[in-house]
Tab-separated table of C-alpha atoms in Angstrom:
chain	number	residue	atom	x	y	z
A	1	MET	CA	27.050	-6.062	-0.323
A	2	LYS	CA	24.297	-8.615	-0.810
A	3	SER	CA	21.055	-7.312	-2.211
A	4	PRO	CA	18.007	-7.866	0.024
A	5	PHE	CA	15.811	-8.711	-2.993
A	6	ALA	CA	16.355	-11.319	-5.675
A	7	VAL	CA	14.802	-11.673	-9.107
A	8	GLY	CA	11.278	-13.040	-8.656
A	9	ASP	CA	10.818	-11.536	-5.184
A	10	ARG	CA	7.866	-9.325	-4.466
A	11	ALA	CA	8.358	-6.016	-2.739
A	12	VAL	CA	6.209	-3.001	-1.904
A	13	TYR	CA	7.031	0.377	-3.425
A	14	PRO	CA	5.287	3.330	-1.706
A	15	VAL	CA	2.179	4.691	-3.447
A	16	HIS	CA	2.491	2.186	-6.325
A	17	GLY	CA	2.026	-0.995	-4.294
A	18	VAL	CA	3.287	-4.511	-4.834
A	19	ALA	CA	6.006	-4.963	-7.437
A	20	GLU	CA	7.951	-7.923	-8.713
A	21	VAL	CA	11.712	-7.714	-8.996
A	22	VAL	CA	12.115	-8.675	-12.655
A	23	ALA	CA	15.859	-8.024	-12.931
A	24	LEU	CA	18.923	-7.002	-10.984
A	25	GLU	CA	21.304	-5.160	-13.291
A	26	ASN	CA	24.394	-2.995	-13.327
A	27	ARG	CA	23.832	0.310	-15.092
A	28	ASP	CA	26.215	3.054	-16.110
A	29	LEU	CA	25.314	6.314	-14.422
A	30	GLY	CA	27.660	9.203	-15.070
A	31	GLY	CA	30.569	6.877	-15.768
A	32	LYS	CA	29.923	4.912	-12.600
A	33	GLN	CA	28.495	1.390	-12.453
A	34	ILE	CA	25.567	1.079	-10.055
A	35	SER	CA	23.441	-1.918	-9.193
A	36	VAL	CA	19.708	-1.421	-9.777
A	37	TYR	CA	16.459	-3.302	-9.309
A	38	ILE	CA	14.106	-3.388	-12.249
A	39	LEU	CA	10.625	-3.523	-10.725
A	40	LYS	CA	7.315	-4.203	-12.417
A	41	ILE	CA	4.320	-2.826	-10.533
A	42	MET	CA	1.826	-5.661	-10.440
A	43	ASP	CA	-1.324	-3.561	-10.752
A	44	SER	CA	-0.299	-1.218	-13.544
A	45	GLY	CA	2.551	-3.038	-15.269
A	46	MET	CA	4.652	0.113	-14.890
A	47	LYS	CA	8.400	-0.488	-14.648
A	48	LEU	CA	10.615	1.300	-12.153
A	49	ILE	CA	14.382	1.359	-11.814
A	50	VAL	CA	15.625	1.677	-8.241
A	51	PRO	CA	19.299	1.768	-7.294
A	52	THR	CA	19.888	-1.033	-4.793
A	53	ALA	CA	21.778	1.382	-2.546
A	54	ASN	CA	18.679	3.622	-2.371
A	55	ALA	CA	16.070	0.884	-1.928
A	56	ALA	CA	15.494	1.531	1.769
A	57	THR	CA	15.635	5.306	1.307
A	58	VAL	CA	12.793	5.281	-1.242
A	59	GLY	CA	10.781	2.960	1.009
A	60	LEU	CA	11.082	-0.303	-0.915
A	61	ARG	CA	10.209	-3.031	1.566
A	62	GLU	CA	9.239	-6.678	1.834
A	63	LEU	CA	5.606	-7.762	1.965
A	64	ILE	CA	4.256	-8.021	5.474
A	65	PRO	CA	4.587	-11.515	6.914
A	66	ALA	CA	1.387	-13.545	7.234
A	67	LYS	CA	1.495	-13.214	11.032
A	68	GLU	CA	1.066	-9.411	10.743
A	69	VAL	CA	-2.051	-9.629	8.545
A	70	LYS	CA	-4.209	-9.891	11.670
A	71	GLU	CA	-2.976	-6.458	12.777
A	72	VAL	CA	-4.191	-4.912	9.505
A	73	TYR	CA	-7.643	-6.405	10.068
A	74	GLU	CA	-7.653	-5.053	13.632
A	75	ILE	CA	-6.966	-1.568	12.281
A	76	LEU	CA	-9.792	-1.920	9.766
A	77	ARG	CA	-12.211	-3.102	12.483
A	78	SER	CA	-11.291	-0.444	15.062
A	79	ARG	CA	-13.783	2.366	15.330
A	80	ASP	CA	-12.281	4.393	18.154
A	81	VAL	CA	-11.046	7.049	15.775
A	82	PRO	CA	-11.728	10.596	16.917
A	83	ARG	CA	-14.380	12.472	14.967
A	84	ASP	CA	-12.494	14.510	12.428
A	85	THR	CA	-13.456	18.160	12.153
A	86	GLN	CA	-10.642	19.141	9.784
A	87	THR	CA	-11.300	20.427	6.310
A	88	TRP	CA	-11.088	17.909	3.477
A	89	ASN	CA	-7.970	19.693	2.233
A	90	ARG	CA	-6.053	19.108	5.450
A	91	ARG	CA	-7.392	15.556	5.836
A	92	SER	CA	-6.391	14.814	2.250
A	93	ARG	CA	-2.818	15.906	2.894
A	94	GLU	CA	-2.627	13.748	6.026
A	95	TYR	CA	-4.069	10.737	4.206
A	96	MET	CA	-1.619	11.172	1.323
A	97	GLU	CA	1.294	11.387	3.758
A	98	LYS	CA	0.176	8.079	5.270
A	99	ILE	CA	-0.086	6.477	1.832
A	100	LYS	CA	3.368	7.785	0.882
A	101	THR	CA	4.922	5.997	3.873
A	102	GLY	CA	4.228	2.710	2.111
A	103	SER	CA	3.230	1.162	5.446
A	104	VAL	CA	0.273	-1.148	4.993
A	105	PHE	CA	-0.785	-0.275	8.550
A	106	GLU	CA	-0.924	3.467	7.798
A	107	ILE	CA	-2.717	2.805	4.508
A	108	ALA	CA	-5.222	0.586	6.352
A	109	GLU	CA	-5.976	3.567	8.615
A	110	VAL	CA	-6.762	5.690	5.547
A	111	LEU	CA	-8.990	2.917	4.176
A	112	ARG	CA	-10.784	2.617	7.509
A	113	ASP	CA	-11.241	6.347	8.040
A	114	LEU	CA	-12.587	6.981	4.537
A	115	SER	CA	-14.842	3.915	4.668
A	116	VAL	CA	-16.301	5.094	7.976
A	117	LEU	CA	-16.702	8.611	6.583
A	118	ARG	CA	-18.484	7.191	3.512
A	119	ALA	CA	-21.121	5.722	5.824
A	120	THR	CA	-21.991	9.192	7.126
A	121	LYS	CA	-21.669	11.363	4.013
A	122	GLU	CA	-21.123	11.179	0.303
A	123	LEU	CA	-17.425	11.295	-0.463
A	124	SER	CA	-16.026	13.911	-2.810
A	125	PHE	CA	-14.297	12.827	-6.003
A	126	GLY	CA	-10.882	13.240	-4.340
A	127	GLU	CA	-11.953	11.239	-1.300
A	128	ARG	CA	-13.326	8.424	-3.474
A	129	LYS	CA	-10.118	8.350	-5.491
A	130	MET	CA	-8.006	8.164	-2.337
A	131	LEU	CA	-10.290	5.465	-0.881
A	132	ASP	CA	-9.910	3.408	-4.069
A	133	MET	CA	-6.128	3.830	-3.972
A	134	ALA	CA	-5.862	2.801	-0.307
A	135	ARG	CA	-8.206	-0.132	-0.869
A	136	GLY	CA	-6.207	-1.376	-3.862
A	137	LEU	CA	-2.896	-1.148	-2.015
A	138	VAL	CA	-4.241	-3.000	1.043
A	139	VAL	CA	-6.058	-5.664	-0.996
A	140	ASN	CA	-3.011	-6.459	-3.138
A	141	GLU	CA	-0.632	-6.786	-0.226
A	142	LEU	CA	-3.011	-8.820	1.953
A	143	ALA	CA	-3.833	-11.196	-0.916
A	144	LEU	CA	-0.143	-11.965	-1.436
A	145	ALA	CA	0.647	-12.124	2.287
A	146	LYS	CA	-2.215	-14.571	2.884
A	147	GLY	CA	-1.713	-16.446	-0.386
A	148	VAL	CA	-5.325	-15.976	-1.480
A	149	GLY	CA	-7.099	-14.232	-4.345
A	150	LYS	CA	-7.921	-10.540	-4.291
A	151	ASP	CA	-11.651	-11.351	-4.448
A	152	LYS	CA	-11.472	-13.061	-1.061
A	153	ILE	CA	-9.755	-10.044	0.524
A	154	VAL	CA	-12.271	-7.647	-1.076
A	155	ALA	CA	-15.128	-9.721	0.362
A	156	GLU	CA	-13.528	-9.735	3.832
A	157	ILE	CA	-13.006	-5.961	3.781
A	158	ASP	CA	-16.531	-5.366	2.464
A	159	ALA	CA	-17.875	-7.524	5.295
A	160	ILE	CA	-15.975	-5.472	7.889
A	161	PHE	CA	-17.483	-2.214	6.678
A	162	THR	CA	-20.949	-3.640	6.011
A	163	VAL	CA	-21.106	-4.856	9.615
A	164	ALA	CA	-19.753	-1.529	10.840
A	165	GLN	CA	-22.488	0.395	9.019
A	166	ALA	CA	-25.320	-1.816	10.250
């Protein structure tokens, strides 16, 4: 079976973000040879080993195509989110579930919701941490999908939420 990723490809690993496939190797696991991806997370430099047969199961996916970037920006700009009356604890669990999906669209919703919330109240430490995580994941993927620097994406996102707060 042909592997969907080749050495040098970039892929997204849930929660950790964009990774580069640095090697495709065969490893001995319990006397059985299995094919694995060696991934290097671009932000942290952390290395992960993912069996190729389990890649889809763990949520390893390709970067979004450039044509879908617009949809992420639409999510960030939308403000028709219902006013949330849940406790932070419950909201936190829901946000983390969205981040764990690895979907840039779900993560963009977390970024949007927490950014909007930040305009109305001071975020707790946990909320700020989650906002930073969501922001980093979205910025990294959009920068690669658009072929631009992270600074440009940060400025575009900042502009969206600055306008929204005005």
